[in-house]
Coordinates of C-alpha atoms and ligand atoms in Angstrom, one line a residue:
X1 CA 92.0 51.8 83.4
X2 CA 91.7 53.1 86.9
X3 CA 90.6 56.8 86.8
X4 CA 93.2 59.6 86.8
X5 CA 94.0 61.3 89.9
X6 CA 96.6 64.2 89.1
X7 CA 96.3 67.5 88.9
X8 CA 98.1 70.2 87.7
X9 CA 98.2 73.6 89.8
X10 CA 99.0 76.9 87.6
X11 CA 99.3 80.5 88.9
X12 CA 99.8 82.8 86.8
X13 CA 101.3 86.0 87.1
X14 CA 101.8 89.1 84.3
X15 CA 105.9 87.6 83.8
X16 CA 105.4 84.4 86.0
X17 CA 104.1 81.1 86.2
X18 CA 104.0 78.9 89.5
X19 CA 102.7 75.5 89.2
X20 CA 102.6 72.5 90.9
X21 CA 101.4 68.7 90.2
X22 CA 99.6 67.3 93.1
X23 CA 98.7 63.4 93.2
X24 CA 95.1 63.5 95.1
X25 CA 95.3 60.1 96.1
X26 CA 97.3 61.1 98.9
X27 CA 97.8 64.8 98.3
X28 CA 101.3 64.6 97.6
X29 CA 103.5 66.8 95.4
X30 CA 104.9 64.9 92.1
X31 CA 107.0 68.4 91.2
X32 CA 106.7 71.5 91.6
X33 CA 108.4 74.9 90.0
X34 CA 108.1 78.6 88.4
X35 CA 109.1 80.3 85.6
X36 CA 110.3 83.9 86.1
X37 CA 110.8 87.1 84.1
X38 CA 108.7 85.6 81.1
X39 CA 109.2 88.2 78.4
X40 CA 112.7 89.2 79.1
X41 CA 116.1 88.3 78.2
X42 CA 117.2 87.1 81.5
X43 CA 114.3 84.9 81.8
X44 CA 114.5 81.7 84.3
X45 CA 112.8 78.0 85.3
X46 CA 113.2 75.9 87.9
X47 CA 112.0 72.5 88.4
X48 CA 111.9 70.3 91.3
X49 CA 110.6 66.7 90.5
X50 CA 109.6 65.5 94.3
X51 CA 109.6 61.6 92.8
X52 CA 113.6 61.6 92.3
X53 CA 114.3 64.8 94.0
X54 CA 116.3 66.2 91.0
X55 CA 116.3 70.1 90.6
X56 CA 116.6 71.8 87.2
X57 CA 117.0 75.1 86.6
X58 CA 117.1 76.7 82.7
X59 CA 118.5 79.9 82.4
X60 CA 117.0 81.3 78.8
X61 CA 114.7 83.6 77.0
X62 CA 111.4 82.5 77.4
X63 CA 109.3 85.0 75.2
X64 CA 105.3 84.2 76.6
X65 CA 103.5 82.3 78.3
X66 CA 103.0 79.8 75.8
X67 CA 106.5 79.1 75.5
X68 CA 106.4 78.9 79.1
X69 CA 103.9 76.3 79.4
X70 CA 105.5 74.4 76.7
X71 CA 108.7 74.6 78.9
X72 CA 106.8 73.2 81.8
X73 CA 105.6 70.8 79.8
X74 CA 109.0 69.6 78.7
X75 CA 110.0 69.5 82.1
X76 CA 107.8 67.2 83.5
X77 CA 107.9 65.1 80.2
X78 CA 111.8 64.7 81.6
X79 CA 110.1 62.8 84.9
X80 CA 108.0 61.0 82.7
X81 CA 104.8 63.3 84.2
X82 CA 104.0 65.0 81.0
X83 CA 100.9 66.9 80.0
X84 CA 100.0 64.4 78.1
X85 CA 100.1 61.7 80.1
X86 CA 96.6 59.7 80.9
X87 CA 97.1 60.3 84.9
X88 CA 96.4 64.0 84.5
X89 CA 92.6 65.0 85.4
X90 CA 92.4 68.0 84.9
X91 CA 94.7 71.8 85.7
X92 CA 93.5 74.0 88.3
X93 CA 94.0 77.5 87.8
X94 CA 94.9 80.3 90.1
X95 CA 92.3 83.2 88.9
X96 CA 92.4 86.2 91.4
X97 CA 89.1 87.8 90.4
X98 CA 85.4 86.2 90.1
X99 CA 83.6 89.0 90.9
X100 CA 80.5 88.2 92.3
X101 CA 79.5 86.1 89.8
X102 CA 81.9 83.3 90.6
X103 CA 81.1 82.3 94.3
X104 CA 82.2 78.5 93.3
X105 CA 85.5 76.9 91.4
X106 CA 84.0 76.6 88.3
X107 CA 85.0 74.2 85.2
X108 CA 86.3 76.9 82.4
X109 CA 84.3 77.2 78.9
X110 CA 84.1 79.8 76.5
X111 CA 81.4 81.6 78.9
X112 CA 83.5 81.3 81.6
X113 CA 86.4 82.8 80.0
X114 CA 84.3 85.7 78.5
X115 CA 83.2 86.4 82.3
X116 CA 86.6 86.5 83.4
X117 CA 87.5 89.1 81.0
X118 CA 84.4 91.2 81.7
X119 CA 86.0 91.4 85.5
X120 CA 89.2 92.9 84.3
X121 CA 88.2 96.4 84.6
X122 CA 88.0 95.4 88.6
X123 CA 91.7 93.6 88.8
X124 CA 93.7 95.2 85.7
X125 CA 97.3 94.1 87.3
X126 CA 95.8 89.9 87.7
X127 CA 92.9 88.8 85.3
X128 CA 94.6 89.7 82.4
X129 CA 97.3 87.1 83.6
X130 CA 95.4 84.6 84.6
X131 CA 93.5 84.7 81.2
X132 CA 96.6 84.0 79.1
X133 CA 97.3 81.3 81.9
X134 CA 94.3 79.6 81.1
X135 CA 93.9 80.0 77.4
X136 CA 97.3 78.8 76.7
X137 CA 96.7 75.6 79.0
X138 CA 93.9 74.8 77.0
X139 CA 95.3 74.9 73.7
X140 CA 97.9 72.7 75.0
X141 CA 95.2 70.3 76.4
X142 CA 91.7 70.7 75.3
X143 CA 90.3 67.6 76.1
X144 CA 91.0 68.2 79.4
X145 CA 88.7 69.9 82.3
X146 CA 90.6 73.1 83.5
X147 CA 89.3 74.4 86.7
X148 CA 89.3 77.9 88.1
X149 CA 89.7 78.4 91.5
X150 CA 88.9 82.1 92.6
X151 CA 90.9 84.1 95.4
X152 CA 87.5 86.0 96.3
X153 CA 84.9 83.0 95.7
X154 CA 85.1 82.6 100.0
X155 CA 84.1 85.9 100.2
X156 CA 80.8 85.8 98.5
X157 CA 79.3 85.0 101.6
X158 CA 79.6 88.4 103.2
X159 CA 76.4 90.4 104.0
X160 CA 75.8 93.4 102.1
X161 CA 76.2 95.2 105.5
X162 CA 80.1 94.3 105.2
X163 CA 80.2 94.1 101.4
X164 CA 79.2 97.5 100.3
X165 CA 80.9 101.1 101.0
X166 CA 79.0 103.6 102.0
X167 CA 78.4 105.2 98.5
X168 CA 75.4 106.0 96.1
X169 CA 74.8 102.2 95.1
X170 CA 73.4 102.9 91.9
X171 CA 77.0 104.3 91.4
X172 CA 78.6 101.8 92.9
X173 CA 76.9 99.3 91.3
X174 CA 77.3 100.8 87.9
X175 CA 81.4 100.5 88.2
X176 CA 81.2 97.1 90.3
X177 CA 82.5 99.1 93.5
X178 CA 82.0 96.8 96.0
X179 CA 84.6 95.0 98.7
X180 CA 85.3 91.6 97.2
X181 CA 87.9 90.5 99.6
X182 CA 91.3 88.3 98.3
X183 CA 93.5 85.7 99.7
X184 CA 90.0 83.7 99.7
X185 CA 91.9 80.0 98.7
X186 CA 93.9 80.9 101.9
X187 CA 91.2 81.8 104.6
X188 CA 89.1 78.6 103.6
X189 CA 91.7 76.4 104.1
X190 CA 93.0 77.6 107.3
X191 CA 89.7 78.4 108.9
X192 CA 88.5 74.8 107.7
X193 CA 92.4 73.0 109.0
X194 CA 91.7 75.3 112.2
X195 CA 88.1 73.9 113.5
X196 CA 90.1 70.4 112.4
X197 CA 93.1 71.3 115.1
X198 CA 90.3 72.1 117.5
X199 CA 88.4 69.1 116.9
X200 CA 85.5 70.3 115.6
X201 CA 83.5 70.6 112.4
X202 CA 83.9 73.9 110.6
X203 CA 80.1 74.9 111.0
X204 CA 80.7 74.8 114.8
X205 CA 83.4 77.4 115.3
X206 CA 84.0 80.9 114.7
X207 CA 87.4 82.0 113.6
X208 CA 89.5 85.1 113.2
X209 CA 92.4 84.3 110.1
X210 CA 95.3 86.6 110.0
X211 CA 96.9 86.0 106.6
X212 CA 100.0 87.5 107.0
X213 CA 102.3 87.9 104.2
X214 CA 104.1 89.7 101.6
X215 CA 99.9 90.9 101.1
X216 CA 98.2 90.5 104.2
X217 CA 94.7 90.2 105.3
X218 CA 92.8 89.3 108.2
X219 CA 88.7 87.0 107.6
X220 CA 86.4 86.6 110.1
X221 CA 84.4 83.1 109.6
X222 CA 81.3 82.6 111.4
X223 CA 80.6 78.7 111.1
X224 CA 82.6 78.0 108.0
X225 CA 81.3 81.1 106.3
X226 CA 83.3 84.5 105.6
X227 CA 81.3 87.1 106.9
X228 CA 84.2 89.9 106.9
X229 CA 87.6 90.5 105.2
X230 CA 90.1 93.4 105.4
X231 CA 90.8 93.3 101.9
X232 CA 87.8 95.4 99.4
X233 CA 87.4 96.4 95.8
X234 CA 91.1 95.5 95.6
X235 CA 94.0 94.1 97.4
X236 CA 94.8 97.7 99.2
X237 CA 92.5 98.4 101.7
X238 CA 92.8 96.8 105.2
X239 CA 96.2 95.2 107.0
X240 CA 99.9 97.1 107.1
X241 CA 101.5 95.0 104.5
X242 CA 104.9 94.6 102.7
X243 CA 104.5 97.4 100.0
X244 CA 100.6 98.4 100.6
X245 CA 99.6 101.2 102.7
X246 CA 96.2 99.1 103.9
X247 CA 93.5 101.6 105.1
X248 CA 93.9 104.7 104.5
X249 CA 91.7 108.2 104.6
X250 CA 90.6 108.6 101.0
X251 CA 91.2 112.1 100.9
X252 CA 94.7 111.5 101.1
X253 CA 94.7 110.5 97.5
X254 CA 93.0 113.9 96.7
X255 CA 95.4 115.5 99.0
X256 CA 98.3 114.2 97.2
X257 CA 96.7 115.2 93.7
X258 CA 96.0 119.0 94.6
X259 CA 98.6 119.8 96.7
X260 CA 101.4 117.2 96.3
X261 CA 101.0 117.6 92.3
X262 CA 101.1 113.8 91.9
X263 CA 99.1 112.1 89.1
X264 CA 96.6 109.5 89.6
X265 CA 99.2 106.7 88.5
X266 CA 102.0 108.3 90.6
X267 CA 99.7 107.9 93.7
X268 CA 98.8 104.3 92.9
X269 CA 102.3 103.2 92.7
X270 CA 103.4 104.7 96.0
X271 CA 100.0 103.3 98.0
X272 CA 100.4 99.7 96.4
X273 CA 104.3 99.0 95.8
X274 CA 106.0 102.2 98.0
X275 CA 104.4 102.1 101.3
X276 CA 103.5 99.6 104.4
X277 CA 106.4 98.3 105.8
X278 CA 108.7 99.2 103.2
X279 CA 107.4 102.6 102.8
X280 CA 107.9 103.1 106.5
X281 CA 111.2 101.6 107.0
X282 CA 112.7 100.9 103.7
X283 CA 112.3 96.6 104.4
X284 CA 109.3 94.6 103.9
X285 CA 111.0 91.4 104.9
X286 CA 109.6 90.9 108.4
X287 CA 113.1 89.0 109.4
X288 CA 115.1 92.2 108.5
X289 CA 112.7 94.4 110.3
X290 CA 112.8 92.4 113.1
X291 CA 117.1 92.2 113.3
X292 CA 117.1 96.2 113.1
X293 CA 114.5 96.4 115.8
X294 CA 116.7 94.0 118.1
X295 CA 119.3 96.6 117.0
X296 CA 117.2 99.2 118.5
X297 CA 116.3 100.8 115.1
X298 CA 113.7 103.1 116.2
X299 CA 112.4 103.4 112.2
X300 CA 112.3 100.0 111.8
X301 CA 110.3 100.0 115.6
X302 CA 107.9 102.2 114.3
X303 CA 107.1 99.9 111.3
X304 CA 106.8 97.3 113.3
X305 CA 104.5 99.2 115.7
X306 CA 102.2 100.6 112.9
X307 CA 102.2 97.3 111.7
X308 CA 101.3 95.4 115.0
X309 CA 97.7 98.2 115.8
X310 CA 96.4 97.4 112.7
X311 CA 96.2 94.0 113.1
X312 CA 94.7 94.6 116.8
X313 CA 92.5 96.7 115.5
X314 CA 91.2 94.1 113.2
X315 CA 91.3 91.6 115.9
X316 CA 89.2 93.6 118.2
X317 CA 87.0 94.7 114.8
X318 CA 86.4 91.4 114.2
X319 CA 85.8 89.8 117.6
X320 CA 82.7 92.3 117.7
X321 CA 81.5 90.8 114.1
X322 CA 81.9 87.3 115.2
X323 CA 80.4 88.1 119.1
X324 CA 81.6 85.0 120.1
X325 CA 85.3 83.6 118.9
X326 CA 86.7 80.4 119.2
X327 CA 90.2 80.8 117.7
X328 CA 92.5 83.2 116.5
X329 CA 94.8 81.9 113.7
X330 CA 98.5 82.6 112.0
X331 CA 99.4 81.7 108.7
X332 CA 101.3 82.5 105.4
X333 CA 105.0 84.1 105.6
X334 CA 104.8 86.3 108.6
X335 CA 102.1 84.5 110.4
X336 CA 103.9 81.0 110.3
X337 CA 107.4 82.2 111.1
X338 CA 107.6 85.4 113.1
X339 CA 107.0 84.6 117.0
X340 CA 107.7 88.3 117.9
X341 CA 104.5 89.5 115.3
X342 CA 102.1 87.0 117.1
X343 CA 103.3 87.5 120.3
X344 CA 103.2 91.6 119.7
X345 CA 99.4 91.3 118.1
X346 CA 97.8 89.5 120.7
X347 CA 99.3 91.1 124.0
X348 CA 97.0 92.9 126.0
X349 CA 94.1 91.2 124.6
X350 CA 93.6 88.8 127.8
X351 CA 90.6 90.5 128.4
X352 CA 89.2 89.2 125.1
X353 CA 90.6 85.3 126.5
X354 CA 93.2 85.9 124.2
X355 CA 96.8 84.9 125.5
X356 CA 100.0 83.6 124.1
X357 CA 102.1 80.9 125.7
X358 CA 106.0 82.0 125.3
X359 CA 107.2 78.8 125.2
X360 CA 104.8 77.3 122.4
X361 CA 105.1 80.5 120.6
X362 CA 108.8 79.8 120.2
X363 CA 108.9 76.2 118.7
X364 CA 109.1 76.5 115.1
X365 CA 106.9 73.5 113.3
X366 CA 105.5 72.9 110.1
X367 CA 102.4 71.8 111.3
X368 CA 99.2 73.5 112.6
X369 CA 100.1 74.2 116.1
X370 CA 98.2 75.5 119.3
X371 CA 100.5 78.5 120.5
X372 CA 97.7 79.7 124.0
X373 CA 97.9 78.3 127.1
X374 CA 95.4 75.5 128.0
X375 CA 94.0 77.7 130.2
X376 CA 93.1 80.3 127.6
X377 CA 88.9 80.9 126.4
X378 CA 89.9 81.5 123.0
X379 CA 92.8 79.3 121.6
X380 CA 95.3 80.8 119.3
X381 CA 97.0 79.2 116.6
X382 CA 99.5 78.8 114.0
X383 CA 98.1 77.1 110.8
X384 CA 100.4 77.0 107.5
X385 CA 98.5 77.9 104.8
X386 CA 98.7 75.7 101.5
X387 CA 96.7 77.2 98.6
X388 CA 98.3 75.0 95.9
X389 CA 96.7 71.9 97.9
X390 CA 93.4 74.1 98.0
X391 CA 93.4 74.8 94.3
X392 CA 94.1 71.0 93.7
X393 CA 91.2 70.0 96.3
X394 CA 88.7 72.0 94.8
X395 CA 89.8 71.3 91.5
X396 CA 89.8 67.1 91.8
X397 CA 86.4 67.4 93.4
X398 CA 84.8 69.5 90.7
X399 CA 85.9 66.7 88.4
X400 CA 85.2 63.9 90.0
X401 CA 81.4 65.0 91.1
X402 CA 81.2 66.0 87.2
X403 CA 82.8 63.6 85.7
Ligands
LIG501 P1 104.3 85.0 101.8 O1 104.0 86.1 100.5 O2 103.1 84.6 102.5 O3 105.2 84.2 101.3 O4 105.3 86.0 102.8 C1 106.6 86.7 102.6 C2 106.8 87.4 103.8 O5 107.0 86.1 104.6 C3 108.3 88.2 103.8 O6 108.2 89.0 103.0 C4 108.6 87.8 105.2 O7 108.3 88.9 105.4 C5 108.2 87.2 105.6 N1 108.6 85.9 106.2 C6 109.6 84.7 105.3 N2 109.9 83.8 106.4 C7 110.0 84.6 107.2 C8 110.9 84.6 108.9 N3 111.4 82.9 109.3 N4 110.7 85.1 109.6 C9 110.1 86.6 109.9 N5 109.2 86.8 108.7 C10 109.2 85.8 107.7

């Protein structure tokens, strides 16, 4: 029998599981879906078989991740793509925090699970859910290779000068306080695709990647290796995001506690869930914000301007970090779709060789494309991210190598 070529990608959140089944012979999607509101009465499973085009939706309580994965397995089975299929080569898991230890995708065994568990204190929101997904999948198919692909791995090449905060190293090391960065799977994929768009090898180009989704981060990628990124010990640092503040004087936190009488949990919620675009103007969807700006809404305008100002600061900073830049690339929900964001972020940067061609920027598309004029010194591009494909590719490569 020929060797199996399918990879199931699982992205397990605290109350959700997103999944995609890919065939790595041509990177095609065979099925995609999502289980939401696990543990509630209103759970929902949405499944699409890309082979037949059939979409199905289930609304019935799903008690836990084990029940969710079983339900996913049943849906796949109905399409003849079940978890018991001999064509399934591996399961690839998105794991948010791999600390300094995991620099590459890793086949999961008990020791790897223990190490991911050890990182829970630095990733209390994400790693427990990822662990639950892995444990459940291992119980369902103990014989199958399961691979962890870490959001932090791409950033482990950052030099100490970029990864360390300016605090006592003994305290930093004791509590594992350092800049880990996130969205690494996206930054890796998009920076490589950008090199390809320029007709170059990743080792030949320096790229600033702007991953602008509901979460947002920038990365400075030098010859294929990350040398700086805007998220830090947690995803709170850096750019203005949908609901996160991004960079902030840490003394604001002391002030809110001492003068505002807020508890640490309240400040945490304020900065992670009630800030950013949402905190500034009550909306975190860029489509809605642009609609309001176009209608003359001053509150939305200010939120937009603060968002853009922060992006510009990071472009300037990473230009200086890299010394020479070949491309600035936009990706994720906002970066791929919001032409006014791209235009405003690059506006006024002609002195750095950065320009946007209005006609090219306005064209909608779903592939990688240049939006700078041919005469520009530095390319400006839009490259759609594909974290699931990257996880599947890394998982399959590892399984092939070790199998
Ligand atoms: P992501 O986290 O990458 O899925 O991005 C989600 C965000 O992308 C949404 O919150 C919107 O702000 C933004 N977005 C999605 N589609 C569009 C669009 N057509 N125009 C502007 N922004 C968009």
